[in-house]
XYZ file of C-alpha atoms in Angstrom:
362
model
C -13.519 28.574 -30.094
C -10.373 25.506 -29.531
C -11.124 27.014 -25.890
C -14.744 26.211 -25.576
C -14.021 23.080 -27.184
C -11.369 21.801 -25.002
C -13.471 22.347 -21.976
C -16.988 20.989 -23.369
C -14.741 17.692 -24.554
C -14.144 17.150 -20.829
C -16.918 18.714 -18.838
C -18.901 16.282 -21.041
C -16.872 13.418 -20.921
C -18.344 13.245 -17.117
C -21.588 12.039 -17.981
C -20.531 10.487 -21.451
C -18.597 8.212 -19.390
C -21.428 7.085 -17.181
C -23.731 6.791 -20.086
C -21.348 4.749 -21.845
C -21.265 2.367 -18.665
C -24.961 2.173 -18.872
C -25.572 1.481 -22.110
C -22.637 -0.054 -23.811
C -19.371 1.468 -25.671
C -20.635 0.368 -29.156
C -23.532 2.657 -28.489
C -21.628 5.647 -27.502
C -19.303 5.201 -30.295
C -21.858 5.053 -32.380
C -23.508 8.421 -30.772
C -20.187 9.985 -30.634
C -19.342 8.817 -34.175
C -22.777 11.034 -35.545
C -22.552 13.983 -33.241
C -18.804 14.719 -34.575
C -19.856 14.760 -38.090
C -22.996 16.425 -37.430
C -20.946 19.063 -35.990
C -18.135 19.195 -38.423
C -20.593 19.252 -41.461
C -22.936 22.327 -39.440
C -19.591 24.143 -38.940
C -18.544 24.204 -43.007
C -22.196 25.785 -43.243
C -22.617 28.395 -40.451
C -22.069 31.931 -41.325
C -22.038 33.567 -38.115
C -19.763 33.315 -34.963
C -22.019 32.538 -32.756
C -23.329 29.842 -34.956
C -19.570 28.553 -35.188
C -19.190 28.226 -31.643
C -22.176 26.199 -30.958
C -21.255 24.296 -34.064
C -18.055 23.779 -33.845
C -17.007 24.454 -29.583
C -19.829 22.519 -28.413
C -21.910 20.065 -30.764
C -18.136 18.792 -32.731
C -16.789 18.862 -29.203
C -19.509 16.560 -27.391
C -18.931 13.880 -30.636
C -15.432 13.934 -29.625
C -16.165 13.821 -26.012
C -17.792 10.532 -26.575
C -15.244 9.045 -29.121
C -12.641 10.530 -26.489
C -13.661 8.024 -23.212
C -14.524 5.128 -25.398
C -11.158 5.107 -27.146
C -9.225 5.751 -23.805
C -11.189 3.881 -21.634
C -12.499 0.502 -22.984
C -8.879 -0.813 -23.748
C -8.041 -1.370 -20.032
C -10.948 -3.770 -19.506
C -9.593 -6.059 -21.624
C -6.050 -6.511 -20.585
C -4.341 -7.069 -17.161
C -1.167 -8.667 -17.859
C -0.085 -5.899 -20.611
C -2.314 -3.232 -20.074
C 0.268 -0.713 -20.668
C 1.564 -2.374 -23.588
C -2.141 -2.750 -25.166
C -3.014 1.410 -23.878
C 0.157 2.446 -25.719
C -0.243 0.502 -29.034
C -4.234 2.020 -28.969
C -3.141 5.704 -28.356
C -0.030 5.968 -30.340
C -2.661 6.969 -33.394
C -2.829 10.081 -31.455
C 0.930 10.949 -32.529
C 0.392 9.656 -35.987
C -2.529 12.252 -36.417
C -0.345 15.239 -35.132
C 2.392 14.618 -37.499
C 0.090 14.266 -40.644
C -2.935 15.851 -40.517
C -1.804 19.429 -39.539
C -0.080 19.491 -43.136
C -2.478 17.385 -44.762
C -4.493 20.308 -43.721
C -2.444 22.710 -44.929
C -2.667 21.252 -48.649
C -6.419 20.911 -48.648
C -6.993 24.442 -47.306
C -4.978 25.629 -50.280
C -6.407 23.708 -52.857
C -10.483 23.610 -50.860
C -10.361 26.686 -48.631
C -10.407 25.986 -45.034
C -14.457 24.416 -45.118
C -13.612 22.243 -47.834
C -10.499 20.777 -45.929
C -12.212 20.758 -42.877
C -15.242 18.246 -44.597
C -12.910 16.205 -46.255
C -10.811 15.582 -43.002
C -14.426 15.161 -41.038
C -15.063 12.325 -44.073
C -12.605 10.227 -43.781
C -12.370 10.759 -39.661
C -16.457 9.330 -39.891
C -14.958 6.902 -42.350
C -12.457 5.289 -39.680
C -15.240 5.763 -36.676
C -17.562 3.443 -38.593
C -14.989 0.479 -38.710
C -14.101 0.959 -35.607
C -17.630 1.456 -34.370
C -18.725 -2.270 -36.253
C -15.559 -4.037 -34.517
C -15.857 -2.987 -31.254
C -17.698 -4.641 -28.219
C -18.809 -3.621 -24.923
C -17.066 -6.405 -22.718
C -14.736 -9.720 -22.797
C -18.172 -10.976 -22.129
C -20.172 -9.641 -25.472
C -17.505 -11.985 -27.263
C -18.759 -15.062 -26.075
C -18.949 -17.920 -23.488
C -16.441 -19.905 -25.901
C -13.353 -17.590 -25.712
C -11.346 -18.072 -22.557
C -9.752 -14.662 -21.119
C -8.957 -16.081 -18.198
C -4.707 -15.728 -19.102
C -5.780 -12.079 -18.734
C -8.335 -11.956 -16.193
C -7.213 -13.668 -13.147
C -8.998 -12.167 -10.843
C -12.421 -13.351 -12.487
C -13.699 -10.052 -14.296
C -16.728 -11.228 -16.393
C -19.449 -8.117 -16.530
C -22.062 -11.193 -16.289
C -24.000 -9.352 -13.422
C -27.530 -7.298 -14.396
C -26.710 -3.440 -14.343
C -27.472 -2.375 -10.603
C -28.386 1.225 -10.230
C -28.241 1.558 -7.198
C -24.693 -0.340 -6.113
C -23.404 1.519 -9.357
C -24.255 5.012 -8.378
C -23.061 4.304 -4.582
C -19.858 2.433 -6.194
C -18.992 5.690 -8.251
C -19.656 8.153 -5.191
C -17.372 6.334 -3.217
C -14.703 6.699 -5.770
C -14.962 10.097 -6.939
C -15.185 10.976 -2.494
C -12.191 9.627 -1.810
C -8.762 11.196 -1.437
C -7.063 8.913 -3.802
C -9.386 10.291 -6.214
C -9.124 13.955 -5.352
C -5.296 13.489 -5.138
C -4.932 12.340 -8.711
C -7.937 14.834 -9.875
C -5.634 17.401 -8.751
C -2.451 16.101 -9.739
C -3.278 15.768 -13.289
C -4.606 19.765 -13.066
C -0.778 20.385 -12.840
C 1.128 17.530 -14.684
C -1.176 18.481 -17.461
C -0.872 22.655 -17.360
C 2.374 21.735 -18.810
C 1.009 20.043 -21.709
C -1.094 22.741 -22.639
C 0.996 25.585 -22.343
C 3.788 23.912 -24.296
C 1.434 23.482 -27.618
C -0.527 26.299 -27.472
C 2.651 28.820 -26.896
C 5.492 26.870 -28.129
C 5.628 27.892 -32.206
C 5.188 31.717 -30.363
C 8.247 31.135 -27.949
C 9.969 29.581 -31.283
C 9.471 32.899 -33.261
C 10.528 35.322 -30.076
C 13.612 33.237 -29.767
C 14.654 34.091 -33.644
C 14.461 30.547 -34.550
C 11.150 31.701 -36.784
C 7.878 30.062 -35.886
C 7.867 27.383 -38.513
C 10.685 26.062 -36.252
C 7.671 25.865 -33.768
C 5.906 23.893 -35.894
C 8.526 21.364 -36.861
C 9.049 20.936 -33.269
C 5.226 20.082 -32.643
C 5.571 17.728 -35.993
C 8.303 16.296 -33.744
C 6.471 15.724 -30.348
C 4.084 13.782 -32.146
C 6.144 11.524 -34.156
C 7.988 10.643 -30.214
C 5.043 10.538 -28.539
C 3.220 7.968 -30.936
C 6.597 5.945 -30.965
C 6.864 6.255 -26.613
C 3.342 5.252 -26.097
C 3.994 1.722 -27.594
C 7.629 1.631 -25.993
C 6.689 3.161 -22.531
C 3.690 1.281 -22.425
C 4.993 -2.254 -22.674
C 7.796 -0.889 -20.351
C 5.797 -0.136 -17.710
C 3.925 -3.265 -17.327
C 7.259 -4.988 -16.666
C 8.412 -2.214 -14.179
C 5.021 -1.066 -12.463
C 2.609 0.843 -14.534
C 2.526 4.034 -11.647
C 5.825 4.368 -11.213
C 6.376 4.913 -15.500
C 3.404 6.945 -14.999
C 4.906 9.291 -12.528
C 8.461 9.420 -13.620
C 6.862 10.673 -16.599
C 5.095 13.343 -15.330
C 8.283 14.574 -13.792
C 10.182 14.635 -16.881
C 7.550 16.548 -18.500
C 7.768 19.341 -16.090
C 11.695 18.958 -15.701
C 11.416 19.758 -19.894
C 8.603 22.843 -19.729
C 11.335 24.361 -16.992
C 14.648 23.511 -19.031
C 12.611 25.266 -22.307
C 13.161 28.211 -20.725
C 16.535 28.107 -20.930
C 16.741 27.131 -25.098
C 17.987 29.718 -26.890
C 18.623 27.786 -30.559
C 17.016 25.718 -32.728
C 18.877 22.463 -31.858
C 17.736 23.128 -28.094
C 14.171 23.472 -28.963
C 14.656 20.219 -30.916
C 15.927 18.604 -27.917
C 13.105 19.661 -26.260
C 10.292 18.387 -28.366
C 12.264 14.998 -28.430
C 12.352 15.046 -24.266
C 8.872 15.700 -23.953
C 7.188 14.090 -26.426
C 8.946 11.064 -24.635
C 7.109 12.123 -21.683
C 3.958 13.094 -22.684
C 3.631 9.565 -25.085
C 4.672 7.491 -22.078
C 2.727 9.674 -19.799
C -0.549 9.774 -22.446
C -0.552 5.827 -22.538
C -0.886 5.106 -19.186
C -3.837 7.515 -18.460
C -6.609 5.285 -18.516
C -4.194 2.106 -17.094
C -3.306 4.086 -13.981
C -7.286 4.799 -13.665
C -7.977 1.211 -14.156
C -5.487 0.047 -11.342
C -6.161 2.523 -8.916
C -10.187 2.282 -8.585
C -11.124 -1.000 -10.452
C -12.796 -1.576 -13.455
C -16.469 -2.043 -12.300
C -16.900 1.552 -13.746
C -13.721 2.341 -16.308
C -15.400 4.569 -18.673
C -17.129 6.590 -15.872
C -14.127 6.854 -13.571
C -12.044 7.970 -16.557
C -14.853 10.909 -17.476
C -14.937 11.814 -14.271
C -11.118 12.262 -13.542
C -10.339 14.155 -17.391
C -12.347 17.089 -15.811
C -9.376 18.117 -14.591
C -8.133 18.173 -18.523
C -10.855 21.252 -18.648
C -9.400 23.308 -16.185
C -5.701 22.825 -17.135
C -6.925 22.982 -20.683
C -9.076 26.440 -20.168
C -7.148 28.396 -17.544
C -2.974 27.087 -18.035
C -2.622 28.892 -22.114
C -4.547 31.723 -21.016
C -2.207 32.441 -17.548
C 0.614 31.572 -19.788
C -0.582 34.511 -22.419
C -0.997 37.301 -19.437
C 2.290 36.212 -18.206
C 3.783 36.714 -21.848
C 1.618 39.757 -21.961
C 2.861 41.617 -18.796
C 6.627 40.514 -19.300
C 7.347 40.233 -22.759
C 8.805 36.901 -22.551
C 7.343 33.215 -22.167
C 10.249 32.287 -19.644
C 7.940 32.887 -16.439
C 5.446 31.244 -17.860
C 7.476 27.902 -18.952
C 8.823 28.214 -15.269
C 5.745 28.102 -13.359
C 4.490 25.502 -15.661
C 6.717 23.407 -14.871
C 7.090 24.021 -11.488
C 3.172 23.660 -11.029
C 3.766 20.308 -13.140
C 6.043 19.037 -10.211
C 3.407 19.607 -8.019
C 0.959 17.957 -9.421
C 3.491 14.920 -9.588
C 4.164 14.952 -6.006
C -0.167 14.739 -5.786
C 0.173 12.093 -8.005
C 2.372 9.801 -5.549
C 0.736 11.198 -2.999
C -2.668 9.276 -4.561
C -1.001 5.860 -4.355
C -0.570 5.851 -0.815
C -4.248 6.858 -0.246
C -6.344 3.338 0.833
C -8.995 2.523 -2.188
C -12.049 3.458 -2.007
C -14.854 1.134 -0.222
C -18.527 1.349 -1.058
């Protein structure tokens, strides 16, 4: 089921993206905002599996599709100066939620069951979506003629222009054509098998290596608490030493950790680890939708961004499952946390390799 949702959050961010170009972010907040809790409350009543899956793996996952590109993708539009700084501050939430909702979760399934816990947490999610839903606007333009953004827009970005069809479909061909685009379409494939394999595997690894699982899951509690703290830290970093070069120096630690995991053998070295890369990943994870924004524009952000987290679904669907056969065949996770990382390095190497591609011309 977390496997059909993962790739139906990105498959759909594709056209989610576009539509939320066309019509407006408010709007696909909005949509996003409904679909989630339509899903979430359909899921606490199904009674079947099939009936979870389409619940749960594909109607919850669409909601969060939407509420995925919006939140990611509107914040560059609004900053050029600190970008980074302004990406990192709006993600670091993400860090916050993995260190207290897992065991938020774990009280209310013991005192709810797990459909009780799972409508209260869906509540107060739809709760937060509203507010953010009512503040938000679709441009530095929506705000008015009166508020000058010109400190931040120097190069004259005001979204005043009708919506043409036409020069927008033609504009977002060209992009998604182009070898810069394929370069960092495939490069986050890689960077991001990493990611995957180390949370869907790691508490596993934690209980083969003796340490007992629940070392596993302090370690995840500790990724997110460092990767919510990074993303603000990295972020404002990077927009004072060049927002791709933080991005790809953090790629390569993130593989340079999945390879030295499998070499921990104690609890203090699995520790280590989840500090290492959840410095990564956070300063990696805030500069997403930045890097997107300075490599091909921001006539198109949300688009662009949809377009390019494809590649989440196929590092999201196919790295845990390789990394389970591995485990499987060998009895061990340590070829698995190899290759990982060593396909991670590749896809930083594709990564750099995008930057030196021209930018793509309608």
């Amino acid at each position: 089921i977390f496997s059909l949702q993962t790739g139906v959050v990105y498959v759909a961010a594709a056209a989610l993206g576009i539509a939320a170009d066309r019509y407006g972010v408010r709007r696909m907040l909005a949509f996003g905002t409904v679909t989630f809790l339509a899903g979430a409350v359909l899921t606490v009543l199904v009674r079947s599996f099939p009936a979870l899956l389409f619940a749960y793996g594909i109607l919850t996952a669409i909601g969060l599709s939407a509420i995925y590109v919006v939140s990611y993708a509107t914040v560059p539009r609004w900053f050029e100066r600190r970008r980074g700084l302004a990406t990192g501050l709006a993600t670091s939430g993400l860090g916050v939620g993995m260190l207290v909702i897992p065991p938020a979760a774990e009280v209310l399934i013991r005192m709810l069951d797990w459909r009780g816990a799972l409508l209260v947490i869906a509540v107060c999610a739809t709760v937060g979506l509203i507010v953010a839903t009512l503040l938000i606007r679709d441009s530095p333009a929506a705000i008015g003629p009166e508020t000058d953004l010109s400190a931040e827009f120097p190069d004259g970005y005001t979204e005043t222009e009708p919506f043409d069809r036409a020069a927008y479909r033609a504009e977002l061909w060209a992009i998604a054509t182009s070898r810069r685009f394929l370069f960092v379409f495939a490069g986050w494939i890689g960077v991001y098998a990493t990611m995957y394999v180390v949370f869907v595997h790691l508490v596993a690894h934690a209980g083969e290596l003796g340490v007992g699982e629940r070392a596993g899951v302090i370690a995840l509690a500790v990724i997110g608490v460092t990767t919510g703290l990074a993303r603000i830290v990295v972020g404002w970093l990077s927009d004072r030493v060049g927002r791709f070069r933080t991005f790809l120096a953090c790629s390569i630690a993130m593989a340079a950790a999945t390879l030295a995991l499998a070499a921990v053998d104690s609890l203090v070295g699995l520790l280590a680890f989840a500090v290492a890369f959840g410095v990564a990943y956070g300063g990696n994870g805030a500069l997403l939708s930045p890097l997107t924004a300075d490599l091909f524009g921001r006539g198109n952000p949300n688009a662009v961004f949809g377009l390019v987290s494809l590649s989440f679904a196929v590092s999201g669907v196919s790295a845990p499952w390789g990394a389970g056969v591995i485990y499987d065949l060998q009895g061990t996770y340590t070829p698995a946390f190899l290759l990982a990382g060593a396909v991670g390095l590749v896809g930083s190497g594709l990564v750099w390799l995008s930057g030196m591609q021209p930018a793509a011309t309608r």
